[in-house]
Tab-separated table of C-alpha atoms in Angstrom:
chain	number	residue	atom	x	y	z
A	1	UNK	CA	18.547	-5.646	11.544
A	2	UNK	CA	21.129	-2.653	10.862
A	3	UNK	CA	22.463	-0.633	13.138
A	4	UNK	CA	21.441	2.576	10.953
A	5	UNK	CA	18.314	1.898	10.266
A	6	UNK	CA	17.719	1.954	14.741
A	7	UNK	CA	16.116	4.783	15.053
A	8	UNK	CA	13.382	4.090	12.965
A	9	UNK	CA	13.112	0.409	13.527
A	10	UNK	CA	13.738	0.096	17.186
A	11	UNK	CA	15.582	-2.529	17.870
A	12	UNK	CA	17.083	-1.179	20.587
A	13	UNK	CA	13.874	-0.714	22.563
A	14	UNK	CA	13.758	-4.362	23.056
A	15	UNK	CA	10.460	-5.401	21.323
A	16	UNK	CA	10.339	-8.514	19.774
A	17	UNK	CA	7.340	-7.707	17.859
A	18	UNK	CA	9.027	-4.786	15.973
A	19	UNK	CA	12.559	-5.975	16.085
A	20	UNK	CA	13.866	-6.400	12.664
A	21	UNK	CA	9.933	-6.509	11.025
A	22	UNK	CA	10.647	-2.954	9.449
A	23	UNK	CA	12.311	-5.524	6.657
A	24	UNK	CA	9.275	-6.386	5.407
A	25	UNK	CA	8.086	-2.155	4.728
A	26	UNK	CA	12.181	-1.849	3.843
A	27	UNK	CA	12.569	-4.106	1.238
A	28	UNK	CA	15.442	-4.233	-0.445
A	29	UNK	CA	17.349	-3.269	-3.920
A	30	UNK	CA	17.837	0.082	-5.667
A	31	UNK	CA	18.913	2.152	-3.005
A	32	UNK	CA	19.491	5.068	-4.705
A	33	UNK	CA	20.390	8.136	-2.795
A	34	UNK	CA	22.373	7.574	0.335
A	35	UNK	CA	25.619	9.369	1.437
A	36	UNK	CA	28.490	8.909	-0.670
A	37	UNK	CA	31.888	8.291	1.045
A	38	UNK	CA	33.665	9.416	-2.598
A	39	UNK	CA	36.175	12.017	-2.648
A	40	UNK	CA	34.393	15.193	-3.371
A	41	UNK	CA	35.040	15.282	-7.034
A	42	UNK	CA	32.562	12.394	-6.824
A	43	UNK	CA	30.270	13.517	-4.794
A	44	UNK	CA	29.634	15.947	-6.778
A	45	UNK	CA	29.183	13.712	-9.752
A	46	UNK	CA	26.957	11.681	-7.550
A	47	UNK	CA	24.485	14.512	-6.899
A	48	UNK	CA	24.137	15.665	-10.258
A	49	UNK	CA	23.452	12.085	-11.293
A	50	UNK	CA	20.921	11.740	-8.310
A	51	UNK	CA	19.240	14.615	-9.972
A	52	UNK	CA	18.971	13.269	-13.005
A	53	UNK	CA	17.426	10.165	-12.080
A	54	UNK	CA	14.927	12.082	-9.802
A	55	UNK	CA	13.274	13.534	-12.433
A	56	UNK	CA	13.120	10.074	-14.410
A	57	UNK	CA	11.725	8.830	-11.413
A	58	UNK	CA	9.419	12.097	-10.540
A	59	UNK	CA	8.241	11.309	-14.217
A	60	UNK	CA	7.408	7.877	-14.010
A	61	UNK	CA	5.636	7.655	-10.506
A	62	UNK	CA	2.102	9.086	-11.676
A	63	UNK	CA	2.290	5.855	-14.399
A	64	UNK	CA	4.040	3.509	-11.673
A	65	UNK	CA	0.682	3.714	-9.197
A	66	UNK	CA	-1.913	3.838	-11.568
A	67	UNK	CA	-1.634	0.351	-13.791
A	68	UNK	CA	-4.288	1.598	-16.130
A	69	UNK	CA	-1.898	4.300	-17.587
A	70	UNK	CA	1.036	2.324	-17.103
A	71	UNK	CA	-0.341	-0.282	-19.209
A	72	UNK	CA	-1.641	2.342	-21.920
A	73	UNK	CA	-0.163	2.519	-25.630
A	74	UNK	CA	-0.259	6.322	-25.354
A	75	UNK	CA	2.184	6.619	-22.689
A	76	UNK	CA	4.382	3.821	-23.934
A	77	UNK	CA	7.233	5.890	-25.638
A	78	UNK	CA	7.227	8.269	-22.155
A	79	UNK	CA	7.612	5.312	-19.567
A	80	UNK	CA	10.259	3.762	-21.930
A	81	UNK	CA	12.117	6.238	-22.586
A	82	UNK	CA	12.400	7.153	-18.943
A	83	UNK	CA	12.983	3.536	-18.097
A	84	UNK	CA	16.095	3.261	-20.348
A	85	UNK	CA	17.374	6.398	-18.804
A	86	UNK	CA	17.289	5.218	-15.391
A	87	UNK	CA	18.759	2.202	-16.216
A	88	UNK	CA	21.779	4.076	-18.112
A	89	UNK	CA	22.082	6.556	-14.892
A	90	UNK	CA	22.775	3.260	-13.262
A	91	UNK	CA	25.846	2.436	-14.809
A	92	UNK	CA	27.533	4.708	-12.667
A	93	UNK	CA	26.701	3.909	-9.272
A	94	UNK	CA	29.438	3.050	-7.349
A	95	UNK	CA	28.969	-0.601	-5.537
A	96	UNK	CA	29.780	1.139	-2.119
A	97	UNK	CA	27.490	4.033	-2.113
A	98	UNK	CA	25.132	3.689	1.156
A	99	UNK	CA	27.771	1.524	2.833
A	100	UNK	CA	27.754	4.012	5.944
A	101	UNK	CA	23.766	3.638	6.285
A	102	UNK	CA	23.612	-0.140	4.891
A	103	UNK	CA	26.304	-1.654	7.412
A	104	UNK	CA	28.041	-5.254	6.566
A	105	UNK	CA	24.236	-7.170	5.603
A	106	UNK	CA	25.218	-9.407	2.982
A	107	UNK	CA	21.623	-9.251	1.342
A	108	UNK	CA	22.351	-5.362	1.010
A	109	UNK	CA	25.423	-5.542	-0.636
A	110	UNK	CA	23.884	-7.951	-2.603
A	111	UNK	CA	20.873	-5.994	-3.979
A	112	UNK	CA	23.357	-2.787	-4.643
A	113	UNK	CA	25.869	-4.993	-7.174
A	114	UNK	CA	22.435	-6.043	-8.654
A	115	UNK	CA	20.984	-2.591	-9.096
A	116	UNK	CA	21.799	-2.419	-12.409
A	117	UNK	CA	20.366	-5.739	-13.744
A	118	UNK	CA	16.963	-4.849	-11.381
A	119	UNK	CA	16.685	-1.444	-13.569
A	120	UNK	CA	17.445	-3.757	-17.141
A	121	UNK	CA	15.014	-6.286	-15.564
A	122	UNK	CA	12.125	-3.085	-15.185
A	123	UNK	CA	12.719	-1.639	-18.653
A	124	UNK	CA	13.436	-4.974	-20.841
A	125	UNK	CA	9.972	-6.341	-19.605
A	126	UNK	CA	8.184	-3.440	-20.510
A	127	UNK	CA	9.095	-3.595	-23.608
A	128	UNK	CA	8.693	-6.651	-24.377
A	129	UNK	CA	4.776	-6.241	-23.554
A	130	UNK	CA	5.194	-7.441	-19.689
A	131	UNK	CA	3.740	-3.931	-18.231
A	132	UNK	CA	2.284	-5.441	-14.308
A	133	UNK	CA	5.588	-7.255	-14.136
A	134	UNK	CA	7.756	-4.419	-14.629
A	135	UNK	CA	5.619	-2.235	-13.440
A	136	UNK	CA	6.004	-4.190	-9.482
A	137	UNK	CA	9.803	-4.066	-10.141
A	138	UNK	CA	9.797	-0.378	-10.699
A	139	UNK	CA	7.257	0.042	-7.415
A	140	UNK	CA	10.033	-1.973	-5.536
A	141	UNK	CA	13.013	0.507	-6.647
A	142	UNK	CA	11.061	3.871	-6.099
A	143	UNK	CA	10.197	2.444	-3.075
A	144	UNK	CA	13.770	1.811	-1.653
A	145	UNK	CA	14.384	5.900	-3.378
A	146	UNK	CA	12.250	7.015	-0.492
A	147	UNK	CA	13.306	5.154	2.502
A	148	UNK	CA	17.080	6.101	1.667
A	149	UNK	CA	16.231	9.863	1.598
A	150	UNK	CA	14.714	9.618	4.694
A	151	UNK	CA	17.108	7.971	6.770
A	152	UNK	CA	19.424	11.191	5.850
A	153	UNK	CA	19.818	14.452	5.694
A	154	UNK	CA	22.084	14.279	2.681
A	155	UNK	CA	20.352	14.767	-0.713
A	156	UNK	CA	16.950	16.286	-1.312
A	157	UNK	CA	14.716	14.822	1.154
A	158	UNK	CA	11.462	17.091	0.162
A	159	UNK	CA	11.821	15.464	-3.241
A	160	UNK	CA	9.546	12.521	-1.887
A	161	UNK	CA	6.953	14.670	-0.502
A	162	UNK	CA	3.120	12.768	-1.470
A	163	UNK	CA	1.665	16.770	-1.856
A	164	UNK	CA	2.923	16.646	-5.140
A	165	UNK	CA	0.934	13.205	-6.124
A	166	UNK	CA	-2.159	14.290	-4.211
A	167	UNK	CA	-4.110	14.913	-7.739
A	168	UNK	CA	-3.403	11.473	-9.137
A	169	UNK	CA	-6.304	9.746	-10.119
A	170	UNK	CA	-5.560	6.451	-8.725
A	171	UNK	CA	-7.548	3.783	-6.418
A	172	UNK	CA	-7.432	3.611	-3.063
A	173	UNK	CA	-5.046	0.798	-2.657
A	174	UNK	CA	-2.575	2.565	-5.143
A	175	UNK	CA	-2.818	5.466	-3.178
A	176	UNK	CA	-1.908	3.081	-0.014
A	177	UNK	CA	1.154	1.611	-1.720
A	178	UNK	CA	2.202	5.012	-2.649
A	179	UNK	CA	1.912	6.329	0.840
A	180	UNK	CA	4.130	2.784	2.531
A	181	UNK	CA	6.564	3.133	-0.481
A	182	UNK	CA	6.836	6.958	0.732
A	183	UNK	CA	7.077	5.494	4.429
A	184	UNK	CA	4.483	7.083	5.564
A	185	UNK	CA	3.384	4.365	7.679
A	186	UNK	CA	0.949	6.414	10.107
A	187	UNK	CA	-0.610	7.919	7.367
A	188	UNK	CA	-0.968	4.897	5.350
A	189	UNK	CA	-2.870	3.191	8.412
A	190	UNK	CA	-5.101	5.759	9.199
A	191	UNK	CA	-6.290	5.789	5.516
A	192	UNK	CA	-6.729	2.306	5.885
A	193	UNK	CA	-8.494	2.240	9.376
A	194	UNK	CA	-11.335	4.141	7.141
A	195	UNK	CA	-11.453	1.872	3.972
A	196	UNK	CA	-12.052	-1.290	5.950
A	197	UNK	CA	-14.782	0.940	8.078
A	198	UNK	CA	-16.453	2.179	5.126
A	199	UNK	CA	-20.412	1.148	5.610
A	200	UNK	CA	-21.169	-1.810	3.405
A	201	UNK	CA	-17.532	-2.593	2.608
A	202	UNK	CA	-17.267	-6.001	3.783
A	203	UNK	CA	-20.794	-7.578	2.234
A	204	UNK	CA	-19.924	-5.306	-1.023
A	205	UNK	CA	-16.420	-6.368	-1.853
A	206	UNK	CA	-15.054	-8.731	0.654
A	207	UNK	CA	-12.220	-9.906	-1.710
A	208	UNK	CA	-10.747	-5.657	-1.441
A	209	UNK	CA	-12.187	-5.555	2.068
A	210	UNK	CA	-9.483	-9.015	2.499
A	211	UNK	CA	-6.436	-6.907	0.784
A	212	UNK	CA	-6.903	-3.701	2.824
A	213	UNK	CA	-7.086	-5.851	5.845
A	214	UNK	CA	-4.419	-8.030	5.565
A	215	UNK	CA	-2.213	-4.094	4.954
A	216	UNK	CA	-3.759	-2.803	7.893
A	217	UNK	CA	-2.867	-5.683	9.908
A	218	UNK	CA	0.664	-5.318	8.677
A	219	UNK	CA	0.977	-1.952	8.849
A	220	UNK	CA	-0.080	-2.172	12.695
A	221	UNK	CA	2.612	-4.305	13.683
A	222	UNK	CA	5.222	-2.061	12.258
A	223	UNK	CA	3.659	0.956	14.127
A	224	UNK	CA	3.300	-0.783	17.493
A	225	UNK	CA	5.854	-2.208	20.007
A	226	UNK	CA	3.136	-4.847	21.247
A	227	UNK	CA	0.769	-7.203	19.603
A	228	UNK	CA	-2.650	-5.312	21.752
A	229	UNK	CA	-3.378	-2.894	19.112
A	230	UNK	CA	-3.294	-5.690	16.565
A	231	UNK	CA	-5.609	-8.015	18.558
A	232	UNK	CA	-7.519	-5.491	19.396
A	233	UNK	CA	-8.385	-4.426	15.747
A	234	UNK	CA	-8.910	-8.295	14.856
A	235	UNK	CA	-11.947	-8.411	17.588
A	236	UNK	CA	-13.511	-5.561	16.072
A	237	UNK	CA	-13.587	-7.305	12.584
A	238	UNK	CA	-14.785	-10.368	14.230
A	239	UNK	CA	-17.507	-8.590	15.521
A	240	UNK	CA	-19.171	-7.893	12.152
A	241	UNK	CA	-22.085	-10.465	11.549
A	242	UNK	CA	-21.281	-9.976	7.806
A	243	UNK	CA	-17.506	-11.735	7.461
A	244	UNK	CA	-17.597	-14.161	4.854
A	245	UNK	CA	-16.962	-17.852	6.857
A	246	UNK	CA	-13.224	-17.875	4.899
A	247	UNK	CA	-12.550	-14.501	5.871
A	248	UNK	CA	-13.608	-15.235	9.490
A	249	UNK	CA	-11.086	-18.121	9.643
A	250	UNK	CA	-8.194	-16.132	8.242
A	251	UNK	CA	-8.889	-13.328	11.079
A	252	UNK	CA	-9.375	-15.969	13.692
A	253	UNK	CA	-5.797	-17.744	12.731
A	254	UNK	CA	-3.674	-14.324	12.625
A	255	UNK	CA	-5.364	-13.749	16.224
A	256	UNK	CA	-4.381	-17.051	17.180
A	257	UNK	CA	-0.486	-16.581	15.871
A	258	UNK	CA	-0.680	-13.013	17.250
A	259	UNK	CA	-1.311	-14.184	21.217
A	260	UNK	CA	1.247	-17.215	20.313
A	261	UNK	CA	4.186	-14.665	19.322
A	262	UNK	CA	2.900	-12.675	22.205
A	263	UNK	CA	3.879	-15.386	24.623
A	264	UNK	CA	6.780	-16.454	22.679
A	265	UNK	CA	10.210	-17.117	24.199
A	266	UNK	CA	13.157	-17.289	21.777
A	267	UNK	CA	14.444	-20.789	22.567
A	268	UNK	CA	16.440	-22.369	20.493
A	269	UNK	CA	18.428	-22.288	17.243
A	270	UNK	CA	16.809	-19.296	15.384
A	271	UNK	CA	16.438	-20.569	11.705
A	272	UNK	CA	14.733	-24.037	13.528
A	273	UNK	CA	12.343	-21.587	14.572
A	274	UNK	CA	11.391	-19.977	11.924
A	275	UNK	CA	10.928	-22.963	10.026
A	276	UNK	CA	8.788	-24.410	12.301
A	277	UNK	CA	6.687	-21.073	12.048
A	278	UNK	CA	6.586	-21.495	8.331
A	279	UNK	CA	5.768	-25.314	8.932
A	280	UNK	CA	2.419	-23.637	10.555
A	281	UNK	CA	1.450	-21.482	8.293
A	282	UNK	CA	1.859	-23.650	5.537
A	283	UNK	CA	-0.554	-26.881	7.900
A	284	UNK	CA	-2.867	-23.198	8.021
A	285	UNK	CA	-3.046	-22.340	4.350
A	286	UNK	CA	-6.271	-24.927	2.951
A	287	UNK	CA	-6.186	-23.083	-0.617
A	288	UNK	CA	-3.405	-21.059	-2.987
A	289	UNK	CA	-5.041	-17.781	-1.884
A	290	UNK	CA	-5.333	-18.399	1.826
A	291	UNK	CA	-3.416	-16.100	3.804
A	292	UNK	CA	-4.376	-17.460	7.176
A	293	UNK	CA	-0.610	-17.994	7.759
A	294	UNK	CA	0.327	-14.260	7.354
A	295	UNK	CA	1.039	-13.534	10.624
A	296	UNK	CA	3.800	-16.997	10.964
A	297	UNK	CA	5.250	-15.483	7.766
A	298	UNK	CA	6.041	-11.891	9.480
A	299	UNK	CA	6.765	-13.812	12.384
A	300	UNK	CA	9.503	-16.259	10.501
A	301	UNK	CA	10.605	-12.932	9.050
A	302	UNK	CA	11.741	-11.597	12.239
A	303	UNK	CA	13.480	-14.742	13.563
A	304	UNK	CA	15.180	-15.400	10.165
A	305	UNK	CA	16.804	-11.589	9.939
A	306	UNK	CA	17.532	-11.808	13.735
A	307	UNK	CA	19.363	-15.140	13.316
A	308	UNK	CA	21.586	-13.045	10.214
A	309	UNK	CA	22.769	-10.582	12.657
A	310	UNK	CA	25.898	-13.097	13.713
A	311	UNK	CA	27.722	-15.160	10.935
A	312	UNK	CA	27.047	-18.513	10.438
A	313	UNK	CA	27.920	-21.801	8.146
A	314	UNK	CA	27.416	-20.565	4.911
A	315	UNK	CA	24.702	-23.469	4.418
A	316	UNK	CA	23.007	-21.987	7.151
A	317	UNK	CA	22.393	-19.050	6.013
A	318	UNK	CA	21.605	-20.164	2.807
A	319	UNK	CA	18.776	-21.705	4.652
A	320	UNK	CA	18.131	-19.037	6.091
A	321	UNK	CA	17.924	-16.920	3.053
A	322	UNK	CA	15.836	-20.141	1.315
A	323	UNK	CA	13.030	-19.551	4.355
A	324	UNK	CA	12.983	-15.710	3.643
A	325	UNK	CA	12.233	-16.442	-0.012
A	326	UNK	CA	9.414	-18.792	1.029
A	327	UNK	CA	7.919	-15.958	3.549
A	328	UNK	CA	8.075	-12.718	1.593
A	329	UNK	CA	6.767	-14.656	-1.476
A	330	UNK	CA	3.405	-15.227	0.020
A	331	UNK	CA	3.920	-11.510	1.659
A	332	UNK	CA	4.861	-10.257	-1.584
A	333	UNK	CA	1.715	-8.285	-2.452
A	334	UNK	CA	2.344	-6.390	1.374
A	335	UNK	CA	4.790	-4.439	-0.099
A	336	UNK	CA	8.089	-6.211	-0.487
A	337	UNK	CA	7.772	-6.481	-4.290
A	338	UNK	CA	9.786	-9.144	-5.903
A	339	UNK	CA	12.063	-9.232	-2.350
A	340	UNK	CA	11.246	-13.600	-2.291
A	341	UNK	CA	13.456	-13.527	-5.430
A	342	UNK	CA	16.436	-11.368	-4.376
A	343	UNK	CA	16.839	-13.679	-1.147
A	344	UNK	CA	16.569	-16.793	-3.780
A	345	UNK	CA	19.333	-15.516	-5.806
A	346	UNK	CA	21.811	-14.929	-2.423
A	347	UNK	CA	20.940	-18.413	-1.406
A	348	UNK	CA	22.418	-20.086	-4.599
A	349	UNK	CA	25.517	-17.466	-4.268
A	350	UNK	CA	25.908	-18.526	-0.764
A	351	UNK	CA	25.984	-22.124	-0.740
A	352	UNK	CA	26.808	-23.566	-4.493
A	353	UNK	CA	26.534	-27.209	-5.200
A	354	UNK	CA	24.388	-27.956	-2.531
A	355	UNK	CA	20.865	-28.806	-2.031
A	356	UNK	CA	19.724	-25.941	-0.644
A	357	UNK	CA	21.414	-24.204	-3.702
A	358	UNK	CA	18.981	-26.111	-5.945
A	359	UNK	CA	15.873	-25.830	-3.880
A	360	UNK	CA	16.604	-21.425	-3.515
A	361	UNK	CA	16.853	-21.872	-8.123
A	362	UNK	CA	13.779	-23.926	-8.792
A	363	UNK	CA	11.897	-21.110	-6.788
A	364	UNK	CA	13.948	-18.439	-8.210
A	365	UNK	CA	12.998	-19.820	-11.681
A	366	UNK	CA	9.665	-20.536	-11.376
A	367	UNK	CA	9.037	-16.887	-9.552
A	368	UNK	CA	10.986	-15.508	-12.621
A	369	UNK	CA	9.124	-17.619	-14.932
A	370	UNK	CA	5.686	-16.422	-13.457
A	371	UNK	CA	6.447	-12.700	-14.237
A	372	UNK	CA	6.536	-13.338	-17.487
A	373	UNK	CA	3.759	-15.378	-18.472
A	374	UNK	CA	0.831	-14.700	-20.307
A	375	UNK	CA	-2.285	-15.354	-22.243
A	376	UNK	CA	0.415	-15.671	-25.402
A	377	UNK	CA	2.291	-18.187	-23.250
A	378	UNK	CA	5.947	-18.129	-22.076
A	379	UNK	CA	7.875	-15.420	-23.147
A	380	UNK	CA	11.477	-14.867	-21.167
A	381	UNK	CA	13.729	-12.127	-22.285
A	382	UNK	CA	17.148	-12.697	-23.294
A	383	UNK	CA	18.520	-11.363	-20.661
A	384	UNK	CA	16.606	-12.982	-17.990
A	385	UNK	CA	17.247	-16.535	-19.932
A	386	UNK	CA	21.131	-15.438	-19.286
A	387	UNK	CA	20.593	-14.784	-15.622
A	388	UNK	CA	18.763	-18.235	-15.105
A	389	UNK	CA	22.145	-19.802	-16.894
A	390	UNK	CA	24.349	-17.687	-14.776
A	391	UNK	CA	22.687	-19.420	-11.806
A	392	UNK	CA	22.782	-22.787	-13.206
A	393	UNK	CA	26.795	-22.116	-13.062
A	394	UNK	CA	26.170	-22.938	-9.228
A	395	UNK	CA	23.861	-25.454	-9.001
């Protein structure tokens, strides 16, 4: 999807399976450290300020991958106070910083004028008692830290180097999100290839044995050009006599969309497509948590940000954007982190007064609206109650 980002996504190797997916691992949103094109008075401000929020952030990642001690009353003061700081660092980064790595994407520039209310978003839930929520906003940012640091040599790569984390006492799947956020992709999947072939792991806990599975399978596509590896791992898990029956179907329909996208051949208007993928793997999902439609989702994914790469009706791509918000919604929990929303918001931006508009806010709101609810009920901040009437403004 950007030109930049080519060496690492490979777009220009001409695989379909890999072109543009890196968006799903990517993300969007806080993209902190990237090369300034300031005068050098500025850039100089910049780095000290980078600093500064590196050690907020240094601070807060220990808390931000174990939910147990981010949810704890001891630590509150800590985590808030390093929340607030963040969020005041903020205020001073410039809305064109990372233009020479980000390119023209209008979702890009999007997420960096919204940095700002992201980091108010993090620290305003937190304190008002909403810890998980805030705590997968703040996993989003720190996530988007890493990736820009190492797509450059500018600014302190090493900073994001896992050695430092290796004592945290965290679970295995925090330790996994830790390791994608950090982009250590080949890492990530080898310490998944042993969790899911741990003896006893699937009759044990099939529900965890599900979640590291559906990463690995994700994770596999982003590391290889062609679908083999993929379908090859899928067999393997088919082979074990112990798969729960819903398990076994979910497995069974990614290998099924897997040989179909292998086969594929881009026909057609591009956002058609992918809503005809989506179309499937919504006639595949029989039950809220069914994720038999994952791989349609990824697949949707990479037709939708392919179709963005040329400029189109504006209703188009507000379509487009709409369909992106569907996919990474269900993909959410795969590492994207609150990415359905962001691609809601553009949508509305993108095409006011239309029906797409209000289709892109009623999932915006009720997203939002999900975050914050609770045992105590419905409790939205001020602040997000004022972004839901800034919307309305284009509805």
């Amino acid at each position: 999807m950007l030109q930049s980002l080519s060496h690492w996504n490979e777009e220009e190797s001409g695989g379909d399976m890999k072109k543009n997916w890196g968006i799903l691992l990517l993300g969007l949103g806080l993209v902190l450290g990237c090369e300034s094109k300031q005068k050098p008075v500025d850039a100089a401000n910049w780095s000290g300020q980078m600093q500064n929020m590196s050690q907020d952030i240094k601070l807060l990642i220990p808390f931000l991958y174990d939910k147990k001690s981010y949810s704890a009353k001891e630590n509150e003061e800590k985590i808030s106070r390093a929340l607030d700081d963040l969020k005041s660092q903020s205020h001073r980064v410039p809305e064109k910083m990372g233009e020479k790595f980000l390119g023209d994407d209008p979702i890009l520039s999007f997420s960096l004028n919204n940095l700002q209310s992201d980091l108010s978003r993090a620290a305003s839930s937190f304190k008002a008692g909403h810890k998980e929520y805030s705590r997968s906003v703040m996993k989003s940012s720190i996530g988007h830290c890493f990736r820009c640091h190492s797509l450059t040599t500018i600014g302190s790569e090493a900073q994001w180097d896992l050695s430092d984390f290796n004592q945290l006492e965290i679970n295995s799947e925090e330790k996994l999100d830790l390791m994608i956020a950090a982009r250590k992709y080949k890492e990530a999947y080898d310490f998944v290839e042993k969790e899911i072939t741990r003896p006893g792991i699937v009759d044990q806990s099939p529900m965890r044995f599900e979640g590291l599975l559906r990463k690995h399978l994700a994770l596999s596509l982003r590391l290889n050009e062609k679908p083999q590896v993929a379908l090859d791992n899928l067999n393997r898990v088919l082979e074990n006599k112990k798969l729960p029956p819903y398990l076994e179907k979910q497995v069974k329909a990614w290998r099924d969309s897997l040989k179909g996208w292998t086969h594929f051949k881009k026909k057609g208007d591009l956002v058609q497509l992918a809503e005809a993928r989506i179309a499937k793997a919504l006639k595949l999902q029989e039950f809220s948590y069914d994720h038999a439609g994952d791989v349609e989702y990824i697949w949707a994914t990479d037709l939708l940000h392919e179709s963005l790469l040329k400029k189109q009706d504006p209703r188009k791509e507000a379509k487009a954007y709409y369909l992106l918000g569907r996919a990474y919604e269900v993909l959410d929990d795969l590492g994207s982190y609150g990415l359905h929303e962001a691609y809601y918001e553009a949508c509305i931006k993108r095409s006011p007064k239309s029906k797409i508009a209000r289709r892109c806010y009623d999932r915006f709101e009720s997203s939002l609206k999900m975050g914050f609810s609770g045992s105590a009920g419905l409790t939205l901040p001020k602040e997000e109650r004022k972004k839901l009437d800034e919307l309305k403004e284009y509805l």
